[in-house]
Tab-separated table of C-alpha atoms in Angstrom:
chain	number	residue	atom	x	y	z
A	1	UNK	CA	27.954	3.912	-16.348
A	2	UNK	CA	24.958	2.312	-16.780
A	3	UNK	CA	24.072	-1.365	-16.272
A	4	UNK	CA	21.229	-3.025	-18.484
A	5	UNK	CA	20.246	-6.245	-19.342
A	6	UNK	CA	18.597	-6.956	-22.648
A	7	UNK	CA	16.008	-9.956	-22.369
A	8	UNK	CA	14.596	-9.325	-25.967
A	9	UNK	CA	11.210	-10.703	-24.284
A	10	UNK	CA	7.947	-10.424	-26.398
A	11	UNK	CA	5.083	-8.149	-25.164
A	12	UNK	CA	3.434	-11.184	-24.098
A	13	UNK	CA	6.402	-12.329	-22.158
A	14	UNK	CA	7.121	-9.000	-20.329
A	15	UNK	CA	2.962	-9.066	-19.327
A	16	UNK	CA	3.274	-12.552	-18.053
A	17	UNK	CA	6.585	-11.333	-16.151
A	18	UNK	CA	4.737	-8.193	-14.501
A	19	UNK	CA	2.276	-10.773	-13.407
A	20	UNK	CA	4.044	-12.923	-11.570
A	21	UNK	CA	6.430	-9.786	-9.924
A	22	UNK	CA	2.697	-8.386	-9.122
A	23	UNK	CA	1.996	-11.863	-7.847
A	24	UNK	CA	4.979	-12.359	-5.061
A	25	UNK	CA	4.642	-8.784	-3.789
A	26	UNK	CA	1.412	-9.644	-2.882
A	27	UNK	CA	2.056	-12.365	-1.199
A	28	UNK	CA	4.447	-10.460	0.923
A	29	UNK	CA	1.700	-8.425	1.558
A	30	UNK	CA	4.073	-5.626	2.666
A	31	UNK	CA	2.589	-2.322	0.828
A	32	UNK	CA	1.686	0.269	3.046
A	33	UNK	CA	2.988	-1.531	6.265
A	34	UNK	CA	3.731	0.856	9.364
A	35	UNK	CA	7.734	2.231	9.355
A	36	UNK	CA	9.916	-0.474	10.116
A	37	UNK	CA	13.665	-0.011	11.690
A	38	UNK	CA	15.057	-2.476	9.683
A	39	UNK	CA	14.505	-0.876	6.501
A	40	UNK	CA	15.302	2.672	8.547
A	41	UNK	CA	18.594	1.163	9.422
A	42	UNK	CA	19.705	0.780	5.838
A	43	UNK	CA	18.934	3.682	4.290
A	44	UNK	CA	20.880	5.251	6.882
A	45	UNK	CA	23.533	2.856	6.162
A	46	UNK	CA	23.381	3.784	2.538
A	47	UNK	CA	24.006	7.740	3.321
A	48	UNK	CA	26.638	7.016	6.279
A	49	UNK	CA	28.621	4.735	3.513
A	50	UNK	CA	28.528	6.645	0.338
A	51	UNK	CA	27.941	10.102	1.797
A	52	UNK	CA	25.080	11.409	-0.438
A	53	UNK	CA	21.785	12.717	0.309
A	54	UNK	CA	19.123	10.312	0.297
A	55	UNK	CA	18.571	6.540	0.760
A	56	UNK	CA	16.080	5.048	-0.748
A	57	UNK	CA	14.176	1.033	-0.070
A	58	UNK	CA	10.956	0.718	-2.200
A	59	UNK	CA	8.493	-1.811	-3.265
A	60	UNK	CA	6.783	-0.935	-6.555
A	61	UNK	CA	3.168	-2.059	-7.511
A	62	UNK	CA	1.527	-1.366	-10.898
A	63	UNK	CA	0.911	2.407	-10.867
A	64	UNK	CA	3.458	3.467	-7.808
A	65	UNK	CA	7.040	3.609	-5.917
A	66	UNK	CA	6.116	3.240	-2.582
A	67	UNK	CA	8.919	4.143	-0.022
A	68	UNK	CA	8.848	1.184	2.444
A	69	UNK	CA	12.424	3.678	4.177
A	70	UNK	CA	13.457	6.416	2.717
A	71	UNK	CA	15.790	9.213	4.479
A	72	UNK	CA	16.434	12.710	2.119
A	73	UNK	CA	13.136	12.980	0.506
A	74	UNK	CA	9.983	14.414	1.651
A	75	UNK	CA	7.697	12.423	-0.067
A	76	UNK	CA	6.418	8.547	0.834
A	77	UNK	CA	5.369	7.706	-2.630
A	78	UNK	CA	5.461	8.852	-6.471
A	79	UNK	CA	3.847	7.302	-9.309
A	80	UNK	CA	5.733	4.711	-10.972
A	81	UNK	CA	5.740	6.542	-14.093
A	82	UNK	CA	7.588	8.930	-12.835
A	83	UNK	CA	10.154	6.737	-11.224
A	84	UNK	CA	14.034	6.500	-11.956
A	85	UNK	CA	13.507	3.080	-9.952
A	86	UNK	CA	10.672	2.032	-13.053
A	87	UNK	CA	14.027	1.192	-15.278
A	88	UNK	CA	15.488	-0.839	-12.674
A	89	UNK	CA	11.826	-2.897	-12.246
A	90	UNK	CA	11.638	-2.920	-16.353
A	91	UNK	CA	15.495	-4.348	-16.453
A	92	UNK	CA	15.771	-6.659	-13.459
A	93	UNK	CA	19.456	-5.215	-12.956
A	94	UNK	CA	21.476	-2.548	-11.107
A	95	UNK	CA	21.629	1.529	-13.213
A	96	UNK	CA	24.067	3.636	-12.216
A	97	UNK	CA	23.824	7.235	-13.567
A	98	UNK	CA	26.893	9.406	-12.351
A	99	UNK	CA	24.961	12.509	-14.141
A	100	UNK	CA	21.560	12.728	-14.878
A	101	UNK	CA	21.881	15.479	-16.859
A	102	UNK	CA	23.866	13.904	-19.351
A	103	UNK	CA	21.055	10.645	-19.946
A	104	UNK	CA	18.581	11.148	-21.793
A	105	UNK	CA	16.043	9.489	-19.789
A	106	UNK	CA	16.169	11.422	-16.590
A	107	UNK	CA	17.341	15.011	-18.191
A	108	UNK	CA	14.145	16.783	-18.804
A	109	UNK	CA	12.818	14.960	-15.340
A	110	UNK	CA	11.238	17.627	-12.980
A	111	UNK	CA	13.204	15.784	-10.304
A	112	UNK	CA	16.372	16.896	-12.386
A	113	UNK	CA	15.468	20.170	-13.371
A	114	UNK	CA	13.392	21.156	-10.643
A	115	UNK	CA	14.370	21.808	-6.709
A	116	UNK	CA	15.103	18.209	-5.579
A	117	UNK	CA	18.144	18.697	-8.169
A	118	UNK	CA	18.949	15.105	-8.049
A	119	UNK	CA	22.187	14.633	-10.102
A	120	UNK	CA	23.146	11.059	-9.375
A	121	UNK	CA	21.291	8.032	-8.931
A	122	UNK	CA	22.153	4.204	-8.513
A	123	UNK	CA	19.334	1.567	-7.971
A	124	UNK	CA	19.542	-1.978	-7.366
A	125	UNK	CA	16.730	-4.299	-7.848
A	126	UNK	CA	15.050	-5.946	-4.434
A	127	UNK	CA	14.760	-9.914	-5.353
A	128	UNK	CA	13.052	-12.329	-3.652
A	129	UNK	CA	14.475	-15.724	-3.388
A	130	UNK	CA	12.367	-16.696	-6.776
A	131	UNK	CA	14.089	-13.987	-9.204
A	132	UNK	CA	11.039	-11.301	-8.861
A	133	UNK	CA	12.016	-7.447	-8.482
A	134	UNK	CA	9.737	-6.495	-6.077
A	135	UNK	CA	11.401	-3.165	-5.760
A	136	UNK	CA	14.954	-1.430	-5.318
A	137	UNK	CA	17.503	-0.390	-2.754
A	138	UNK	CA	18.710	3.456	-3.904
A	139	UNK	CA	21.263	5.546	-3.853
A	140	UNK	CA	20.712	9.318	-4.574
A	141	UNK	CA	22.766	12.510	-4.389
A	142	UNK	CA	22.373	16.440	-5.578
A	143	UNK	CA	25.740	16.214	-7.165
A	144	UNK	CA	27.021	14.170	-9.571
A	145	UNK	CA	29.594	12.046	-8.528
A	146	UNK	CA	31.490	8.539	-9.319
A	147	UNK	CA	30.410	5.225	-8.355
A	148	UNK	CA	32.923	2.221	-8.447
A	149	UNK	CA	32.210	-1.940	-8.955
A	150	UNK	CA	32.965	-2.348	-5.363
A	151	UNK	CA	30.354	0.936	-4.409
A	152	UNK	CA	27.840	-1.332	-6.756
A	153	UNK	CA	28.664	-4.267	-4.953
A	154	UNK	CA	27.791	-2.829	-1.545
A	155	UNK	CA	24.762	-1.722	-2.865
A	156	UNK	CA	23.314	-4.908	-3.439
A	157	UNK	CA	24.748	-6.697	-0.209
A	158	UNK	CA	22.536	-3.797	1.389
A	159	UNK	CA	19.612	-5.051	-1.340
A	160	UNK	CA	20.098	-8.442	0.115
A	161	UNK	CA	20.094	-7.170	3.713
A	162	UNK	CA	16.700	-5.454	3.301
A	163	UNK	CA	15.593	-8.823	1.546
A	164	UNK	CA	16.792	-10.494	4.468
A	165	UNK	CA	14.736	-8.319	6.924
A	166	UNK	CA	11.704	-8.773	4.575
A	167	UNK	CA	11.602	-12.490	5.159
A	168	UNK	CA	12.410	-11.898	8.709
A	169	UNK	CA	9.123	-9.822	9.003
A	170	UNK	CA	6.710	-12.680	7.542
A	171	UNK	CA	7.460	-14.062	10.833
A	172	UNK	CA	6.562	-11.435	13.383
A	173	UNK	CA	3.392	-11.330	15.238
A	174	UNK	CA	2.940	-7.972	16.820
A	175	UNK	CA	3.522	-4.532	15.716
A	176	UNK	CA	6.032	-2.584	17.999
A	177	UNK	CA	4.302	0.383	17.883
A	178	UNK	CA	0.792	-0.146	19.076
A	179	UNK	CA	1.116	-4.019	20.402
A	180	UNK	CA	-1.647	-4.803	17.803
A	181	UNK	CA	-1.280	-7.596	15.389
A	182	UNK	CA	0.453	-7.552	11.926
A	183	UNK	CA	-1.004	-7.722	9.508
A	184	UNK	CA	-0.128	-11.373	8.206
A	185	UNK	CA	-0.664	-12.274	11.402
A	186	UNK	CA	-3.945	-11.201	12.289
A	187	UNK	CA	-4.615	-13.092	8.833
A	188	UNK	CA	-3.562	-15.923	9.814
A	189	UNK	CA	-5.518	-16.314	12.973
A	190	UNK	CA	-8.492	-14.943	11.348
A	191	UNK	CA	-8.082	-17.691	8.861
A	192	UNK	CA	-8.525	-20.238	11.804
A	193	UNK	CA	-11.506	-18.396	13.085
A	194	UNK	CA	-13.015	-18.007	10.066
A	195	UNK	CA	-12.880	-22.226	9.806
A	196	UNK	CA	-14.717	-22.659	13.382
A	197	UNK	CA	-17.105	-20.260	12.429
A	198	UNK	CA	-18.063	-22.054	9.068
A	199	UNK	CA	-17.694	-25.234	10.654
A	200	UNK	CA	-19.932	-24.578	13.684
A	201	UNK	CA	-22.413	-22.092	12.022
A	202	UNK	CA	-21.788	-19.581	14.219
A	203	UNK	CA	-21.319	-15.691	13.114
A	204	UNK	CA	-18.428	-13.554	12.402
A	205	UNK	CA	-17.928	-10.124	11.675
A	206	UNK	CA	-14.980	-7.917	10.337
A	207	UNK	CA	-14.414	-3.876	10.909
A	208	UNK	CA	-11.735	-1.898	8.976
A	209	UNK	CA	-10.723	1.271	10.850
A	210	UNK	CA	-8.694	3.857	9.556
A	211	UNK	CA	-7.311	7.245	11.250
A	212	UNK	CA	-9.082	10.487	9.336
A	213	UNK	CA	-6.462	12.965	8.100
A	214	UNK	CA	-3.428	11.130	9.124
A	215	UNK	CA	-1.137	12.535	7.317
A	216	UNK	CA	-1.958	16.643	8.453
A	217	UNK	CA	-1.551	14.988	11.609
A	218	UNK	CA	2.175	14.071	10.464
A	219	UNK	CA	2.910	16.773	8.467
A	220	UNK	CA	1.669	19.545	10.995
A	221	UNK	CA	2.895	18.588	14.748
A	222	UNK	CA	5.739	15.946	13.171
A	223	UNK	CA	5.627	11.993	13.491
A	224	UNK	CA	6.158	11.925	17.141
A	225	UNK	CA	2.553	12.967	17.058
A	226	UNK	CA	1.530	10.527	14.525
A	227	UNK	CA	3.017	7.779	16.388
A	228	UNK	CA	1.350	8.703	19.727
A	229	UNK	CA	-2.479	9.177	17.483
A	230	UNK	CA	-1.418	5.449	17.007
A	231	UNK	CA	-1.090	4.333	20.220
A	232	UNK	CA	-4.135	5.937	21.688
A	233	UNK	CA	-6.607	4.611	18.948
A	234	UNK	CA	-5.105	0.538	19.739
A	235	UNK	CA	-5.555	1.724	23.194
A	236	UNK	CA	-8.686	3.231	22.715
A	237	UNK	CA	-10.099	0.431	20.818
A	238	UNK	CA	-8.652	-2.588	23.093
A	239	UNK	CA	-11.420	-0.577	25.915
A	240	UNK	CA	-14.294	-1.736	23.697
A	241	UNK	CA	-13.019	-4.858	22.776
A	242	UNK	CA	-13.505	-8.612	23.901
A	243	UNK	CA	-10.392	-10.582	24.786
A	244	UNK	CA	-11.295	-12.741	22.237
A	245	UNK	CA	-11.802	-10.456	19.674
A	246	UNK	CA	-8.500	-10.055	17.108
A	247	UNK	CA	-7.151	-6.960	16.711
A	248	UNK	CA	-4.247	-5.751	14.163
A	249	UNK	CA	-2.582	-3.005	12.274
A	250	UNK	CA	-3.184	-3.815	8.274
A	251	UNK	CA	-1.061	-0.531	7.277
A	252	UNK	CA	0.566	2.912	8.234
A	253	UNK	CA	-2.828	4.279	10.227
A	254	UNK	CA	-5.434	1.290	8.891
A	255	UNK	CA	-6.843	-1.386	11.603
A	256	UNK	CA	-8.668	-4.150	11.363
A	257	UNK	CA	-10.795	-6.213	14.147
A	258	UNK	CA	-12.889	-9.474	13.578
A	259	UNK	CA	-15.193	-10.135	15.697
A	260	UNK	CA	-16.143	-13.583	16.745
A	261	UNK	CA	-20.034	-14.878	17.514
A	262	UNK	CA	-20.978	-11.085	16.075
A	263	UNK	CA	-23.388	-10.746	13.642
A	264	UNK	CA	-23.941	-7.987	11.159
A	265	UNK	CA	-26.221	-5.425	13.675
A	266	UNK	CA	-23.943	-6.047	16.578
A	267	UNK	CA	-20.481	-5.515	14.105
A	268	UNK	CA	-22.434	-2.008	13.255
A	269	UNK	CA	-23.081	-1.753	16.872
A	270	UNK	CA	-19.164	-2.495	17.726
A	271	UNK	CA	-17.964	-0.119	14.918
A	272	UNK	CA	-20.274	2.474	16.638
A	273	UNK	CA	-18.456	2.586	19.932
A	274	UNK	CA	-14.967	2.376	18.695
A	275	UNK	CA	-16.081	5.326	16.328
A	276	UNK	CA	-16.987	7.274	19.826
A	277	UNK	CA	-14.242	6.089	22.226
A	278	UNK	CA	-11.637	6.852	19.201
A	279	UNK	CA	-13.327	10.699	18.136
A	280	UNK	CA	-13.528	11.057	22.695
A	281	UNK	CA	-9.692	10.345	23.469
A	282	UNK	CA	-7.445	13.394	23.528
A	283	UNK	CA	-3.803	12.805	22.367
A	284	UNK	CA	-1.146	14.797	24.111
A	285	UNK	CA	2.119	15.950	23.793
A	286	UNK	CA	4.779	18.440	23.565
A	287	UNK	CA	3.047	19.496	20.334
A	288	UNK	CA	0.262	20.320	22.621
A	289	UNK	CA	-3.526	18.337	22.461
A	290	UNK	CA	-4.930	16.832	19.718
A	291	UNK	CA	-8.314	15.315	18.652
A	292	UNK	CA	-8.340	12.373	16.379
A	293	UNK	CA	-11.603	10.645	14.578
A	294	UNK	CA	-11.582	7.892	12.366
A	295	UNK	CA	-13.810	6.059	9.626
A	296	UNK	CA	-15.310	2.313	10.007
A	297	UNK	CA	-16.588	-0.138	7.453
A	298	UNK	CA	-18.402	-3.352	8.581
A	299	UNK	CA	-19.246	-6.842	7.099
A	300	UNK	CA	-19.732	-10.278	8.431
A	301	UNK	CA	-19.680	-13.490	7.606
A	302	UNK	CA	-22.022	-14.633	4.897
A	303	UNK	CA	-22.499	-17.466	1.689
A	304	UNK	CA	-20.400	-14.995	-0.570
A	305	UNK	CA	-18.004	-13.361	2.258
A	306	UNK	CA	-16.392	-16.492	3.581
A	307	UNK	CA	-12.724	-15.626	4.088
A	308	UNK	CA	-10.760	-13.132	5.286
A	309	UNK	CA	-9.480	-11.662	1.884
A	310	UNK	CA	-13.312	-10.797	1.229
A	311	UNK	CA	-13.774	-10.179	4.269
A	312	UNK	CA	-10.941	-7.519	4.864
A	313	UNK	CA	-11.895	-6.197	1.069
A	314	UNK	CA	-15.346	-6.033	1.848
A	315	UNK	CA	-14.639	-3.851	5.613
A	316	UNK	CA	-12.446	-2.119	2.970
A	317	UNK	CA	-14.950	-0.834	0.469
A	318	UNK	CA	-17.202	0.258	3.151
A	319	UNK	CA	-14.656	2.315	5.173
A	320	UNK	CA	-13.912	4.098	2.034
A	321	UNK	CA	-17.438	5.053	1.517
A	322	UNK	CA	-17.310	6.332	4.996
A	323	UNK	CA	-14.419	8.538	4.405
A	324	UNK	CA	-15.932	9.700	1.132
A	325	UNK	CA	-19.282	10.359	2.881
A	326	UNK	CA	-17.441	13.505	5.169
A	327	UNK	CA	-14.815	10.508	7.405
A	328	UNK	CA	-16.038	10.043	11.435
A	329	UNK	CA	-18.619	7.335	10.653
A	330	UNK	CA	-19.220	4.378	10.299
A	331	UNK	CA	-20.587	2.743	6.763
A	332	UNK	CA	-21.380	-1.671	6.720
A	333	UNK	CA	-20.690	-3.744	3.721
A	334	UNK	CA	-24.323	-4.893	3.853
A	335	UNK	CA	-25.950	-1.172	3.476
A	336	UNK	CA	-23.510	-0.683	0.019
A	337	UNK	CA	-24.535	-3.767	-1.470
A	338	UNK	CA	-28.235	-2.905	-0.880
A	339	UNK	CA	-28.049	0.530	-2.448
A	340	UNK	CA	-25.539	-0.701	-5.159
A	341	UNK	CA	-26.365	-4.407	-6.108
A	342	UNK	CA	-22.379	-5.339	-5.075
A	343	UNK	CA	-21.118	-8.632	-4.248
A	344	UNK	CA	-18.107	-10.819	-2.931
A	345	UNK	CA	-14.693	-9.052	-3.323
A	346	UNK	CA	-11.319	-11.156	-3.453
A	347	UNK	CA	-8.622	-9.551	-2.340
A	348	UNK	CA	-5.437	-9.087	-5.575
A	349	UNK	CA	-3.005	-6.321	-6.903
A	350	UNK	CA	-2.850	-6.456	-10.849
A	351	UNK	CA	-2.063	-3.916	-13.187
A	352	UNK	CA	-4.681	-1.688	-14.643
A	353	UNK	CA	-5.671	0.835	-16.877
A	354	UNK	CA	-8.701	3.719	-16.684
A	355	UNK	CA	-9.453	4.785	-20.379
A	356	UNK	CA	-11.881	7.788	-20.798
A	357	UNK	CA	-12.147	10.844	-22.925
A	358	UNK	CA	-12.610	8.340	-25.986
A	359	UNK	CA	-9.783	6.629	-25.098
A	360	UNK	CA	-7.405	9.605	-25.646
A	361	UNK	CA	-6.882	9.495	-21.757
A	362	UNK	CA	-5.202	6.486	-19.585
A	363	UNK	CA	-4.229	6.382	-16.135
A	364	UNK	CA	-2.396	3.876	-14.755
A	365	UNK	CA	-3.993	1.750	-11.275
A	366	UNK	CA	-3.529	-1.470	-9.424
A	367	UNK	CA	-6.367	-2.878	-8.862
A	368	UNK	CA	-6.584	-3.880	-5.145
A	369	UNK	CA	-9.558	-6.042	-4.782
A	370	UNK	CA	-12.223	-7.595	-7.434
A	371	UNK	CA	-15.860	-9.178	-7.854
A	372	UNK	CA	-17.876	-9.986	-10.433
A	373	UNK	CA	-19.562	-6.979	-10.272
A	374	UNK	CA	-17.090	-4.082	-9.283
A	375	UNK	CA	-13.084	-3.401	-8.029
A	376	UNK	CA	-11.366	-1.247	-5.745
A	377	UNK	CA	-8.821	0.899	-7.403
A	378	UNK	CA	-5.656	2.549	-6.047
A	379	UNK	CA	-4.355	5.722	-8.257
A	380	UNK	CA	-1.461	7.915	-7.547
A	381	UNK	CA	-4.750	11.207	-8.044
A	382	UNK	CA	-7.750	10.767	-8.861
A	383	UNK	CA	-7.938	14.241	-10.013
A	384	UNK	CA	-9.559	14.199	-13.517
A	385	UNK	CA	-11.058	10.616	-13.699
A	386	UNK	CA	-14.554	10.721	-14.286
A	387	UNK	CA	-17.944	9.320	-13.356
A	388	UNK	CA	-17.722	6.624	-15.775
A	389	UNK	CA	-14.666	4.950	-17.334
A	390	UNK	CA	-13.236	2.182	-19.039
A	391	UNK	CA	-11.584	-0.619	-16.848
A	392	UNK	CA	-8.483	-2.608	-18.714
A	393	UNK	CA	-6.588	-5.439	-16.463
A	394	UNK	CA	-3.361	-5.667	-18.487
A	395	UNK	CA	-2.690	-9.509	-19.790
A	396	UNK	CA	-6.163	-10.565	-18.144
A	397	UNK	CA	-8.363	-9.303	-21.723
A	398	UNK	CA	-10.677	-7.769	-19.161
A	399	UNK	CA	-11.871	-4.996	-20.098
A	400	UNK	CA	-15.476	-2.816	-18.959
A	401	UNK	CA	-16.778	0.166	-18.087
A	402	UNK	CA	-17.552	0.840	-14.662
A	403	UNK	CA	-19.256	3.399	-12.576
A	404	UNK	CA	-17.363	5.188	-9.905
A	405	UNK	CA	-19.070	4.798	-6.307
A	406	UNK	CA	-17.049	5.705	-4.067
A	407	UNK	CA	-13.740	8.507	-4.558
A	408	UNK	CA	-11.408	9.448	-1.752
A	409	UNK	CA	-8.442	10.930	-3.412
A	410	UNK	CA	-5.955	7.606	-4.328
A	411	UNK	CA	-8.923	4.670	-3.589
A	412	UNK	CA	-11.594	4.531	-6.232
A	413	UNK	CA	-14.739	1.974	-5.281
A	414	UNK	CA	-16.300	0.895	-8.922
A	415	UNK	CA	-19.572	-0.545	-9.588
A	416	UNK	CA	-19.055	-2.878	-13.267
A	417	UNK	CA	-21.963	-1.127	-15.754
């Protein structure tokens, strides 16, 4: 069986659509979060119920399925090209395939024909109160099998229960893991120190910290070790900071501090000593000892950097060059746009295109922050994209060619040409 919906929408339409879908997952501002039980609850929930293989809860962006839970696969993301879920997104409606080697769409799918040997797959969209698919709520098996109205319908009550949990996390104000602050809420309060700083003329500065090699860490000594490399850097970090400084977890190993009555050479000074205390602390175990180091990017406040979306994106940029520079240093906004004429950076996620090779070539991105003079990029490889492309932002009519400055792996830093 499989469920579609036919909304015979013009191209136009469906762009416009995409936008607005792109639009409320941003405000949710939930990609890349840290693990959450909630969503680890239900996908275990989905295999206890309908014993199969994997459960699946996802948010999808422009170029990606990003597993938010996920308990069966190996993986924590695949591009969204590539995704069963990307029919589900297109349609707006439950598909149930009891086969996939009998539809057409997924037969020829390495998933299919290759060793994950998935044979049956059900997705249900993830809606927010407004009507947008944000993402889906899956279940997957390596044998085809059956899968009933009422099996459908306790699909989606488990859609609506991750939905539920979703708005329930707008709410919360410290990350379990590490005791820093989440991410919309160290947003919030930097919002309201942001406005004392512009009202009273008084500096501000912003670091973005993120763990170097995170995922070997994960993938070699297991997530127990990951976790505890998280705890030590927040504890690590809350040595060098002020009581007054904010501190929170943007993402899975990403941090973020802003700094208060700081301005840019005492921000570069701060990013110096977490950089040290971080790459100093040993992280122990039964796994045994491990070292961890990590890669800074500074800004402050300024005329063009005057909230904290530019802010964070500007902190951003800079830690990328960092990493992208050999990781375990420390890189400020202010250097970058020196050497490379760049300027304020707003904070979005819209779909995007890289065109080179004459055009022949295309590559699907979201474009994660903008300016009038360059973009951050997010790719699912950046394997094969050269020094210069073309930039499209589908439904915008925005199109240039930019010059790549910065390249670690799935985050591209352009300069506009």
């Amino acid at each position: 069986m499989v469920v579609t919906k036919a909304f015979g929408r013009s191209s136009a339409e469906v762009v416009q659509r995409e936008s607005e879908r792109l639009a409320a997952l941003s405000q949710l501002d939930l990609l890349d979060t840290p693990r959450d039980e909630g969503f680890e609850r239900v996908v275990r929930l989905i295999k206890s119920i309908f014993s199969i293989d994997i459960g699946l809860v996802s948010l999808i962006d422009a170029h990606r399925q990003w597993y938010a839970a996920c308990s069966g696969l190996a993986a924590t993301q695949v591009p969204r090209e590539d995704s069963f879920c990307r029919y589900v997104i297109d349609n707006e409606e439950p598909i149930v395939v009891p086969d996939t080697t009998k539809d057409i769409r997924f037969a020829q799918h390495p998933a299919v024909t290759g060793e994950t040997h998935i044979r049956f797959y059900a997705g249900v969209p993830l809606k927010t109160k407004a009507g947008h698919t944000i993402g889906t709520v899956c279940a997957i098996d390596r044998r085809a099998r059956s899968f009933s109205s009422r099996d459908l319908t306790i699909l989606q009550e488990l859609s609506g229960a991750a939905m539920d949990r979703i708005e329930l996390m707008q709410s919360a104000a410290t990350d379990s893991l590490t005791e820093a602050l989440t991410r919309r809420a160290f947003k919030q309060e930097a919002d309201q120190l942001i406005s004392l700083a512009r009202r009273h003329q008084h500096d501000l500065s912003c670091i973005v910290l993120d763990i170097d090699h995170f995922k070997r860490v994960n993938d070699t000594h297991g997530h127990a070790a990951g976790d505890d490399a998280l705890k030590a850097v927040a504890c690590a970090c809350r040595t060098v900071l002020r009581a007054g400084d904010l501190f929170g977890r943007l993402g899975g190993e990403e941090f973020a501090v802003l700094l208060p009555h700081i301005d840019r050479n005492g921000a570069e000074a701060v990013a110096e000593k977490l950089r040290l205390v971080i790459a100093s602390q040993a992280v122990s175990g039964a796994y045994g000892t491990l070292n961890v180091t990590a890669s800074l990017g500074s800004t402050s406040l300024s005329i063009i950097g005057k909230d904290v979306d530019t802010l964070l994106a500007q902190a951003d940029a800079a830690m990328y060059r960092a990493k992208n520079e050999g990781r375990n240093r420390c890189v400020s906004w202010s250097s970058m746009s020196a050497e490379d004429g760049m300027n304020a950076r707003r904070r979005v996620l819209k779909a995007g295109s890289i065109l080179f090779n004459d055009r022949r070539s295309t590559i699907d991105c979201t474009v994660r922050s903008l300016g009038s003079d360059g973009a951050s990029l997010s790719v699912s490889a950046s394997t094969g994209i050269p020094a210069e492309f073309v930039l499209l932002i589908k439904g915008e009519g925005f199109e240039t060619r930019c010059r790549m400055i910065t390249n670690d792996r799935q985050n591209l830093e352009v300069a506009f040409c």
